[in-house]
mmCIF file of C-alpha atoms and ligand atoms in Angstrom:
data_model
loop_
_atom_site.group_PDB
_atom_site.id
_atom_site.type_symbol
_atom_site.label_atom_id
_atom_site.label_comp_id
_atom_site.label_asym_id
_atom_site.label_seq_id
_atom_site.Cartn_x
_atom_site.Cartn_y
_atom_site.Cartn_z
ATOM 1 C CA UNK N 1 45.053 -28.458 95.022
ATOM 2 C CA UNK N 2 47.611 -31.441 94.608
ATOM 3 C CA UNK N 3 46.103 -34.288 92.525
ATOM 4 C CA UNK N 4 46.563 -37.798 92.432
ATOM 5 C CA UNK N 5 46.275 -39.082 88.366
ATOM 6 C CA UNK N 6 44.946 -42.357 87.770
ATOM 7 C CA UNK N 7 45.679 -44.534 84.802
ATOM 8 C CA UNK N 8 43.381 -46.984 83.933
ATOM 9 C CA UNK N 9 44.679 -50.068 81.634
ATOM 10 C CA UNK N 10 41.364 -52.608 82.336
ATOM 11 C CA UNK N 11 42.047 -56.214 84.126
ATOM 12 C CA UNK N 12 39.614 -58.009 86.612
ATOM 13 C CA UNK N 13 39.639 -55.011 88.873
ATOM 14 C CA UNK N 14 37.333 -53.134 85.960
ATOM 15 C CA UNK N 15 35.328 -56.961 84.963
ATOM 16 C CA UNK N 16 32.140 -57.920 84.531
ATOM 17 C CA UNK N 17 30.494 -60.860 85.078
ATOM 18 C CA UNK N 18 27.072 -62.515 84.537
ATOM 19 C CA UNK N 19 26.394 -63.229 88.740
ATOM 20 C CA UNK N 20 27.908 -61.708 91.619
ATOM 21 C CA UNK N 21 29.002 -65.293 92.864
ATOM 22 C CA UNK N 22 30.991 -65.864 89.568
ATOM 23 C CA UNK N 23 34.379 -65.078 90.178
ATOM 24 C CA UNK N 24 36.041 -66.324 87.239
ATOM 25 C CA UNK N 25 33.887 -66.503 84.551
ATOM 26 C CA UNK N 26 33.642 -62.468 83.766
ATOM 27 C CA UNK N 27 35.485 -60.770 81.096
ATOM 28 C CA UNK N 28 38.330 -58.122 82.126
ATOM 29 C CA UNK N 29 38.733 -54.558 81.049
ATOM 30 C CA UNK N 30 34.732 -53.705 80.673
ATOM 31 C CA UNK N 31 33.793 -50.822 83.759
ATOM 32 C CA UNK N 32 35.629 -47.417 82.726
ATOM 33 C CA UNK N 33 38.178 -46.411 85.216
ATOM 34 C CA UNK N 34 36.029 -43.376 86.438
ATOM 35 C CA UNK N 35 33.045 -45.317 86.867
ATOM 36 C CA UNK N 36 35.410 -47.725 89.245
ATOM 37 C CA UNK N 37 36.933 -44.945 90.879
ATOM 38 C CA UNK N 38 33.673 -43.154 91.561
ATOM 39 C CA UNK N 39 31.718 -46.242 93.009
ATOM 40 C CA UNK N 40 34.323 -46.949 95.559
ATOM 41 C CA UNK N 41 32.688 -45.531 99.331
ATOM 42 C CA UNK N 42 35.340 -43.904 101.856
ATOM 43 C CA UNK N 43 37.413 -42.526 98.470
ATOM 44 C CA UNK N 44 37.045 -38.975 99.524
ATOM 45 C CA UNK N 45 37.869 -39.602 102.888
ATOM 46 C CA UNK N 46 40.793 -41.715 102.222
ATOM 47 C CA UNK N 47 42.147 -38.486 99.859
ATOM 48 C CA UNK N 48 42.128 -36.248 102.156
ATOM 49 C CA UNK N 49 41.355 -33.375 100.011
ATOM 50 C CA UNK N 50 43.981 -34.466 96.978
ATOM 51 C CA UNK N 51 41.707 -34.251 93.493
ATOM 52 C CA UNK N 52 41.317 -37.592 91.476
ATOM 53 C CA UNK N 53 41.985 -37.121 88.086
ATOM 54 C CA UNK N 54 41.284 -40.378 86.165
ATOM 55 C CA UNK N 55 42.408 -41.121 82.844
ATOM 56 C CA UNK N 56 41.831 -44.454 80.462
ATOM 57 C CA UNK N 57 44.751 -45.605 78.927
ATOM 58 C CA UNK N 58 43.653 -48.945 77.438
ATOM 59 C CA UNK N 59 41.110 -51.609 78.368
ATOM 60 C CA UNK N 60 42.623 -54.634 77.843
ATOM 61 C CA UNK N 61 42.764 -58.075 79.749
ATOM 62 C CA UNK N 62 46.654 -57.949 80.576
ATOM 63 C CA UNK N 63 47.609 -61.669 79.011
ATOM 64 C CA UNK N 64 47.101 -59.112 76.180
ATOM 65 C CA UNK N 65 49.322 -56.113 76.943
ATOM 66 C CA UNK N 66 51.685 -55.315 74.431
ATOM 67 C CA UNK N 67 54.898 -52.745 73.654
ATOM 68 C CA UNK N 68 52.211 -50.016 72.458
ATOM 69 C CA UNK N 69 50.086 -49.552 75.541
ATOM 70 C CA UNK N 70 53.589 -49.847 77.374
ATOM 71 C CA UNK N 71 55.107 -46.971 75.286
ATOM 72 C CA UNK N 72 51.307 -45.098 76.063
ATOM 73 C CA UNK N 73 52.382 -45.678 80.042
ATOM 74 C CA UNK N 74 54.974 -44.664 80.008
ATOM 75 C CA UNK N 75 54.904 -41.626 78.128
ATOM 76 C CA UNK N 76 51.451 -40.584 80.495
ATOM 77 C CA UNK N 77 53.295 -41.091 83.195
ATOM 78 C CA UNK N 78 55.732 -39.073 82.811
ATOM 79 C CA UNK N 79 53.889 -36.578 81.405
ATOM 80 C CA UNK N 80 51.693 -36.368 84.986
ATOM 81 C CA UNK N 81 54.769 -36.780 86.947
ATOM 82 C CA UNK N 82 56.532 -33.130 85.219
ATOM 83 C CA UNK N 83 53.329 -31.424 86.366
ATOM 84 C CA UNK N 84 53.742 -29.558 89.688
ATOM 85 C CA UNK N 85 50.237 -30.339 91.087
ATOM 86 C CA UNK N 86 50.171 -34.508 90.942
ATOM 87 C CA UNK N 87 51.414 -35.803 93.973
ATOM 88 C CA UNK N 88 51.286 -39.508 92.126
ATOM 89 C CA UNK N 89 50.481 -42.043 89.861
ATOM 90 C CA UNK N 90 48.128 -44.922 90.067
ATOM 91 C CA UNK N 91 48.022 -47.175 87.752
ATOM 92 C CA UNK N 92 44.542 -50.265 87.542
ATOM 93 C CA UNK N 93 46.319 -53.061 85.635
ATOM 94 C CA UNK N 94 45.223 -57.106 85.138
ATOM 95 C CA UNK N 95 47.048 -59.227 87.561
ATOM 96 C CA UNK N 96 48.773 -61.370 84.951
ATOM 97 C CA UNK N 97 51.265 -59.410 83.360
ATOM 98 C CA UNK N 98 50.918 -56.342 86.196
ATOM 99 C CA UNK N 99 54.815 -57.343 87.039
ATOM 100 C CA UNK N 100 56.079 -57.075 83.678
ATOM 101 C CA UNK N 101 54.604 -53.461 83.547
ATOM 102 C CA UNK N 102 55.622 -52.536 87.320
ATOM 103 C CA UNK N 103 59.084 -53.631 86.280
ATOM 104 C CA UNK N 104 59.286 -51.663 82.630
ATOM 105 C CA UNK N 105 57.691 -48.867 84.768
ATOM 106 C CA UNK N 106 60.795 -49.099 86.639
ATOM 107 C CA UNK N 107 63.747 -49.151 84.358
ATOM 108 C CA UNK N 108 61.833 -47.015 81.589
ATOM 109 C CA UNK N 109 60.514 -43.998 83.769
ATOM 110 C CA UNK N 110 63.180 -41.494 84.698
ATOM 111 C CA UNK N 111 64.767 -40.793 88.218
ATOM 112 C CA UNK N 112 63.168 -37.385 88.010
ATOM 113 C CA UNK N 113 59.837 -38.574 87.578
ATOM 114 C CA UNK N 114 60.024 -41.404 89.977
ATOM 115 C CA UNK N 115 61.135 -38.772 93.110
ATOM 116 C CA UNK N 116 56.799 -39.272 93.081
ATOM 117 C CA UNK N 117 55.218 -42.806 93.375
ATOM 118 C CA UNK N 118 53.724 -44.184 90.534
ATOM 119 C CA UNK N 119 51.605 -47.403 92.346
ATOM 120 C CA UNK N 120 50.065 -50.092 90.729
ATOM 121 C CA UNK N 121 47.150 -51.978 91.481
ATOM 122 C CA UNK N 122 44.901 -54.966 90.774
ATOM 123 C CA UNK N 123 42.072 -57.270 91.953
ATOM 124 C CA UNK N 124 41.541 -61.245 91.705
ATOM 125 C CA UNK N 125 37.650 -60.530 91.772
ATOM 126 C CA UNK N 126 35.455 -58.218 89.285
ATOM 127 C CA UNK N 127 34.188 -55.713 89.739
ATOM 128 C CA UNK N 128 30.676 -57.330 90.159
ATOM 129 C CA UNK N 129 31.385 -59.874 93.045
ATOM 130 C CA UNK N 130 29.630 -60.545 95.885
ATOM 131 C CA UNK N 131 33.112 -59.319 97.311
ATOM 132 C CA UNK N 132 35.363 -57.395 95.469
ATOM 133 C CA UNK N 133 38.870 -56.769 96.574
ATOM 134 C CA UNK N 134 39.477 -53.641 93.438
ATOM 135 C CA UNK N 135 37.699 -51.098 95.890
ATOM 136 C CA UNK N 136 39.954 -52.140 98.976
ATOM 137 C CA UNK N 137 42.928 -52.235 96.428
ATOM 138 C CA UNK N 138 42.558 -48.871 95.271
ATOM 139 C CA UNK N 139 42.068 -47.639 99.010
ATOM 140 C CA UNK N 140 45.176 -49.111 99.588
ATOM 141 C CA UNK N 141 46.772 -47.651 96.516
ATOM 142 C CA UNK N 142 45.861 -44.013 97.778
ATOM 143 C CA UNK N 143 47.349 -44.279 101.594
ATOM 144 C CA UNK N 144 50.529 -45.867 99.711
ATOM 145 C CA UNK N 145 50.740 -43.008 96.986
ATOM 146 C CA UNK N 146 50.011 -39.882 99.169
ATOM 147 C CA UNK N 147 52.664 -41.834 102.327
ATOM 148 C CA UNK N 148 55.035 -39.231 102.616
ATOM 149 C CA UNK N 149 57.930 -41.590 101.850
ATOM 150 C CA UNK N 150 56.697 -42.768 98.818
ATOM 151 C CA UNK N 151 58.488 -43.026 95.705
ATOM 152 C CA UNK N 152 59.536 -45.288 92.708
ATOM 153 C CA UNK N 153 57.073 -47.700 91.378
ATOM 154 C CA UNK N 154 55.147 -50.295 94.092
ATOM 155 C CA UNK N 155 52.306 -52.659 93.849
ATOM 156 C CA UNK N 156 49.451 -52.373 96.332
ATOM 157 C CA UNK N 157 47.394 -55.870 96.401
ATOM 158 C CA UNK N 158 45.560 -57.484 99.694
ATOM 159 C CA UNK N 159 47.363 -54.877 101.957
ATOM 160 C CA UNK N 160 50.627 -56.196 100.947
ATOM 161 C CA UNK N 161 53.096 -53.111 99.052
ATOM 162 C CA UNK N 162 55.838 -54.847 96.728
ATOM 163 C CA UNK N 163 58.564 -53.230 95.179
ATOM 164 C CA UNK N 164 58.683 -53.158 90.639
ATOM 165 C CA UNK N 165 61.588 -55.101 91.091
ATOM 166 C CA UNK N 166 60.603 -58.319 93.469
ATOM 167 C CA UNK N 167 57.360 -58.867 93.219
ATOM 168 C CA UNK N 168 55.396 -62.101 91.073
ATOM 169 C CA UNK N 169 52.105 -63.177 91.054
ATOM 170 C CA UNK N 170 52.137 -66.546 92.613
ATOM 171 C CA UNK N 171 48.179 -67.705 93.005
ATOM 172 C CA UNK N 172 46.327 -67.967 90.159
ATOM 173 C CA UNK N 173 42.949 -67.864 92.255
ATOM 174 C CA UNK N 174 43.697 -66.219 95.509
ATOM 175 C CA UNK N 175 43.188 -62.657 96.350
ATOM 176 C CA UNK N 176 46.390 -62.415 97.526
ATOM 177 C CA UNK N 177 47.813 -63.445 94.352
ATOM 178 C CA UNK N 178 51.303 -61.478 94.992
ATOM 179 C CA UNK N 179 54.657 -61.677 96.984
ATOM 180 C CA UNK N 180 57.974 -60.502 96.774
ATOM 181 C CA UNK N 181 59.561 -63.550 97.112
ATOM 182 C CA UNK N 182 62.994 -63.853 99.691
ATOM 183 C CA UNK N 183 62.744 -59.799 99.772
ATOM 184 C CA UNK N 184 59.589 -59.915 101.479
ATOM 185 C CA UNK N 185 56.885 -56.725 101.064
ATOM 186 C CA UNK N 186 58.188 -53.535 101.439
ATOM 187 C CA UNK N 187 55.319 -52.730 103.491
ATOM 188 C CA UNK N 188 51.450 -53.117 104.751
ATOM 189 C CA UNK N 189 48.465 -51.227 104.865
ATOM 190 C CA UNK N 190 46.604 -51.521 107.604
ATOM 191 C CA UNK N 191 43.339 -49.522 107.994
ATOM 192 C CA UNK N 192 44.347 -46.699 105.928
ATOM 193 C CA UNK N 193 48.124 -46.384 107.592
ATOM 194 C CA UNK N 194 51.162 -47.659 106.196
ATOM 195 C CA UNK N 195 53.652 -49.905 107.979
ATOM 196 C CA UNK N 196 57.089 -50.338 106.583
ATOM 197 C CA UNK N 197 58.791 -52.932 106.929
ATOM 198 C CA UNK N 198 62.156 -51.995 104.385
ATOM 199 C CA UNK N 199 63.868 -48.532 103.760
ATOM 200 C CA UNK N 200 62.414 -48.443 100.067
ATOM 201 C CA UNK N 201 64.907 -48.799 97.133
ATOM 202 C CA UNK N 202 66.563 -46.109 95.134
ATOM 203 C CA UNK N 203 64.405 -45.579 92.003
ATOM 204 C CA UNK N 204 66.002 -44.436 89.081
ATOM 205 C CA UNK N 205 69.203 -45.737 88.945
ATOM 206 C CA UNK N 206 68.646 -48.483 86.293
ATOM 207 C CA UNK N 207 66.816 -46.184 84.167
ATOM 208 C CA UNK N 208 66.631 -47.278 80.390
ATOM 209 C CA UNK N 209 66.286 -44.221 78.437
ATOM 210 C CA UNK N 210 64.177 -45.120 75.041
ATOM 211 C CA UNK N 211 63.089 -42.070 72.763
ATOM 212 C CA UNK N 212 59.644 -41.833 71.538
ATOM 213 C CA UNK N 213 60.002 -43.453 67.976
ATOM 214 C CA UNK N 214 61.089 -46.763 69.220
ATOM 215 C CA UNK N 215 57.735 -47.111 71.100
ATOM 216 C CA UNK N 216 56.299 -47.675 67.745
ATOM 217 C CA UNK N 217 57.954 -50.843 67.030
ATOM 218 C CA UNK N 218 58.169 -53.542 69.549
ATOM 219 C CA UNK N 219 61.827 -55.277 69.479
ATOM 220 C CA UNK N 220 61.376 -58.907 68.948
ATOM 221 C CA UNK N 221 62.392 -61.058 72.270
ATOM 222 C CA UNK N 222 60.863 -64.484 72.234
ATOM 223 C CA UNK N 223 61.001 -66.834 75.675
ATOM 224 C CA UNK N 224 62.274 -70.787 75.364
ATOM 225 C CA UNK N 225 61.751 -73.123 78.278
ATOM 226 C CA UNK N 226 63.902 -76.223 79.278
ATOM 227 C CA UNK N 227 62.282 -78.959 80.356
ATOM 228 C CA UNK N 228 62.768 -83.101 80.375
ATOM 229 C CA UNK N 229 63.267 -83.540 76.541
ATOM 230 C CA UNK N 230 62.867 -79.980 75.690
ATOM 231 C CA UNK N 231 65.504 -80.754 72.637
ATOM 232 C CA UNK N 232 66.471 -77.821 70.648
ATOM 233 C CA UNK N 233 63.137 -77.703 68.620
ATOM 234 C CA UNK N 234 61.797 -74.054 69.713
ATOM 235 C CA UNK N 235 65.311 -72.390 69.548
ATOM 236 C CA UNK N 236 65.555 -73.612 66.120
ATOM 237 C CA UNK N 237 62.227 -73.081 64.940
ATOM 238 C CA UNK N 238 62.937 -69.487 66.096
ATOM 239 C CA UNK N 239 66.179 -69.305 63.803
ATOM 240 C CA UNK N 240 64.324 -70.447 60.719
ATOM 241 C CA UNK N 241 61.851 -67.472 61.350
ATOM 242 C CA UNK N 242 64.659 -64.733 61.448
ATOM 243 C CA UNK N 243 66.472 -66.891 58.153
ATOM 244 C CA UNK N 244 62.807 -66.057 57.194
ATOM 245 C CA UNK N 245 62.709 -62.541 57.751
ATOM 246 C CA UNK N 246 61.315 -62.607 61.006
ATOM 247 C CA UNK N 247 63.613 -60.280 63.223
ATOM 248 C CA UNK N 248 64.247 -62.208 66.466
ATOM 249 C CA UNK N 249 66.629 -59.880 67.991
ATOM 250 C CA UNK N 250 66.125 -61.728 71.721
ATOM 251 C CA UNK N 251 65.804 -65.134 73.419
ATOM 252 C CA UNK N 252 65.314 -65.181 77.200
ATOM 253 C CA UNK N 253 65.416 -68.534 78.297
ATOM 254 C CA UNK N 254 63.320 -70.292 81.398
ATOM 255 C CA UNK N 255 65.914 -72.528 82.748
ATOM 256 C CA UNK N 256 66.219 -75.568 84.753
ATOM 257 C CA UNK N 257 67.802 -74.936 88.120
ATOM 258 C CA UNK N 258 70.611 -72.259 87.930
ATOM 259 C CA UNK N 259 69.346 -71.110 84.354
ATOM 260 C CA UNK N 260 70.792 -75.013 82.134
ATOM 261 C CA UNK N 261 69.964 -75.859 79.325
ATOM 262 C CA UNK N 262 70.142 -79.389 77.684
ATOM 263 C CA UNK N 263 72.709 -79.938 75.114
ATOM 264 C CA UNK N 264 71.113 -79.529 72.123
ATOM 265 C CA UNK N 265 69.677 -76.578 73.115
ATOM 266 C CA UNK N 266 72.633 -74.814 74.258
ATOM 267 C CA UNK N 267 74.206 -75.596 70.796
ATOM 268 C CA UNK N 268 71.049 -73.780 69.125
ATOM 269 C CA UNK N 269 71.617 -71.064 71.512
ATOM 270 C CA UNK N 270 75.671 -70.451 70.704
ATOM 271 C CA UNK N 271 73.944 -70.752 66.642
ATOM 272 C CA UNK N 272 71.559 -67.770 67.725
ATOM 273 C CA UNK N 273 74.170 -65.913 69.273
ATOM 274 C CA UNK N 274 77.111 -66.159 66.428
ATOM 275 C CA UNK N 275 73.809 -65.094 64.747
ATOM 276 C CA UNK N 276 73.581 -61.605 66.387
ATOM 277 C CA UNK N 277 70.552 -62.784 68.774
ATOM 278 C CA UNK N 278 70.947 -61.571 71.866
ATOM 279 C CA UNK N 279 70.160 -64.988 74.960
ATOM 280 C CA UNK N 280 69.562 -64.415 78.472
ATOM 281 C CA UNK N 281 69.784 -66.894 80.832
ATOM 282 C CA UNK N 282 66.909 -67.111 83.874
ATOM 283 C CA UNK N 283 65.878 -69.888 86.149
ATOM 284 C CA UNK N 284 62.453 -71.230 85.955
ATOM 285 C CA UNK N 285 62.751 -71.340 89.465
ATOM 286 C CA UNK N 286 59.998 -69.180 91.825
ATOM 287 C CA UNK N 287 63.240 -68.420 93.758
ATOM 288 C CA UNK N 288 66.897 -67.364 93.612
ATOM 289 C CA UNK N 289 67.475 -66.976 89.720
ATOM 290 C CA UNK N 290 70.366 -67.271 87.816
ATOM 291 C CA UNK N 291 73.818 -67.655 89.970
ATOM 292 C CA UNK N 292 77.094 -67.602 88.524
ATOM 293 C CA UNK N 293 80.547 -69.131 89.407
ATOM 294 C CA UNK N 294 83.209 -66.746 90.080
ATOM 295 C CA UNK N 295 85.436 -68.515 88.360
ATOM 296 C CA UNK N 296 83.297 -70.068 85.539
ATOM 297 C CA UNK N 297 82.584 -68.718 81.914
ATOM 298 C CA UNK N 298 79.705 -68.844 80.396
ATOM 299 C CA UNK N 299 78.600 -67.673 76.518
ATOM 300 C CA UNK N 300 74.913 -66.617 77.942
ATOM 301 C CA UNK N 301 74.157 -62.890 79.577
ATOM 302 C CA UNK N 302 72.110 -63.250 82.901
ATOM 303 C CA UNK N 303 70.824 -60.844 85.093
ATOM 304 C CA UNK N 304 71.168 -61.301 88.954
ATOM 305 C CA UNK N 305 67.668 -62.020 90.468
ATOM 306 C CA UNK N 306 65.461 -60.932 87.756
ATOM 307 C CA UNK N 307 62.677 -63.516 86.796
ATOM 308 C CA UNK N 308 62.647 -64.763 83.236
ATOM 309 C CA UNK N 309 59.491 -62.460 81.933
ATOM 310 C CA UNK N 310 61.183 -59.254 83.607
ATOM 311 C CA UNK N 311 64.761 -60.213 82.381
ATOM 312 C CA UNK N 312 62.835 -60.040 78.804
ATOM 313 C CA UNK N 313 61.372 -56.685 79.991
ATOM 314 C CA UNK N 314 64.504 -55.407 80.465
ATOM 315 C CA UNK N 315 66.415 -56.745 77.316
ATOM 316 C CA UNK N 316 63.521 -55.716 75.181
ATOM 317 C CA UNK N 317 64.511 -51.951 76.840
ATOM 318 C CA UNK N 318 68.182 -52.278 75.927
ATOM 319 C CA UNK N 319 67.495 -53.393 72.673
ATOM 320 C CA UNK N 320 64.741 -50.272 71.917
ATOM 321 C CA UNK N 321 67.322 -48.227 73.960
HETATM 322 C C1 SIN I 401 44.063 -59.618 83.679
HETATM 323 O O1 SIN I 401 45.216 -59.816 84.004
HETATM 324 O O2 SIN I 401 43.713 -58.632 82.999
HETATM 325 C C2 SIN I 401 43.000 -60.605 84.033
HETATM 326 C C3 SIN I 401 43.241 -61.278 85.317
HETATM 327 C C4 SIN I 401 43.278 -60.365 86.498
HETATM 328 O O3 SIN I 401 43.301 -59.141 86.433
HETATM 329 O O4 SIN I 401 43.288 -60.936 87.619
#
């Protein structure tokens, strides 16, 4: 019998709070992910005869994930993914950092493991509201993982699949918290069925390859934002804490418009680089990123498109790499 494995990493989907009608005042990460799984109605139907297999990774709130659970995830998944029988991955994650994990899914799992899905999803509601959009969520999850097409890593929230490498949370309140920005969704689930909308991307072919040992240490990559009189102040305070000891290997920066900086800060930046510290440029823009002149120079990496928390994903993987 095929199974489909899922990870559970805690998050509103698996919350508790006092009343049903309180949805925000819960905490995250407190109903085990088989409990969740098994009160969900219509989950047997909806499996159609694939075995759930459910597994707790961590239960956190995800403004607390870290580089251990991630190097945990990873190595489960792939792990699952080798094994004949699972058809896919799901993965319950917190809404808040769920892109940041979607996208290190991504680049860290191989192409081999991601010929099978590995889908990711949330809620905006606990568990114990009057309405809770987990249940629906994981529903959703299930007709996306065991879709014929399916592969690479996707997030399934409020019918809406996004790919690992698009998609933000944009709503701090709403249930449908995500989008994909100018990429749109790759799809929709609609009563059970899925409707694509894009041919879905290669997966694989930025795969960071990091070896087990250097999921033990997190490389250092710190985020600066500019803003009206940002001033230099962070970047510096940064550069006293690796003259310190501290090892700041990273510094992704949030940038004004088409990734700027202001003056000061962009000297503190060429310091940090002569330094060894690696800078990426990103826009603090919801949309567009960082875009370069074809005939213009600059001293600061970028990378086309990505956000500024996944472009710090992905240099924190080339660094461990
Ligand atoms: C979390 O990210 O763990 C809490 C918030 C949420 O899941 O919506």
């Amino acid at each position: 019998m095929k199974k489909v494995v899922v990870l559970g990493t805690g998050g509103t989907i698996a919350g508790r709070a006092q009343s049903g009608s309180d949805n925000v005042g819960y905490k995250a990460g407190e109903v085990g992910v088989a409990d969740l799984l098994a009160s969900i109605p219509g989950i047997q139907e909806r499996l159609q005869g694939t075995q759930l297999v459910a597994e707790q990774v961590a239960q956190i709130d995800s403004k607390d994930m870290d580089w251990a659970v991630w190097g945990q995830l990873v190595q489960r998944c792939e792990a699952h993914l080798a094994d004949a029988d699972v058809a896919a991955v799901l993965v319950t994650h917190g809404t808040d950092t769920l892109e940041e994990t979607a996208y290190l899914l991504h680049l860290a799992l191989t192409a081999k493991a991601l010929r099978k899905p590995v889908v990711l999803t949330c809620a905006m509601r606990p568990a114990t509201a009057l309405t809770p959009d987990g249940p629906q969520n994981v529903l959703d999850a299930i007709s996306v993982a065991l879709h014929p097409a399916s592969h690479g890593v996707m997030v399934v929230c409020a019918g809406a699949v996004h790919a690992a490498t698009h998609v933000q949370k944009r709503c701090s309140y709403r249930v449908d918290a995500f989008d994909s920005g100018d990429a749109g969704p790759l799809g929709w689930v609609e009563e059970g069925q899925v409707r694509w909308c894009h041919a879905l991307p290669p997966a694989g072919a930025e795969h960071i390859a990091v070896a087990a040992p250097r999921w033990l240490q997190a490389p250092r990559v710190d985020m600066v934002m500019n803003y009206a009189s940002a001033g230099a102040y962070v970047v510096e305070a940064l550069l006293e804490a690796q003259a310190n000891g501290s090892q700041v290997q990273g510094i992704v920066v949030a940038g004004t418009g088409n990734g700027t900086v202001n003056d000061a800060m962009q000297q503190s930046l060429l310091k940090a680089v002569e330094q060894g510290v690696r800078v990426v440029l990103a826009s603090r823009c919801a949309l567009g990123g960082v875009v370069r002149s074809a005939i213009g120079e600059s001293p600061f990496a970028h990378y086309p498109g990505l956000s500024a928390v996944k472009a710090r994903v992905r240099l924190m993987l080339e660094l461990a790499a």
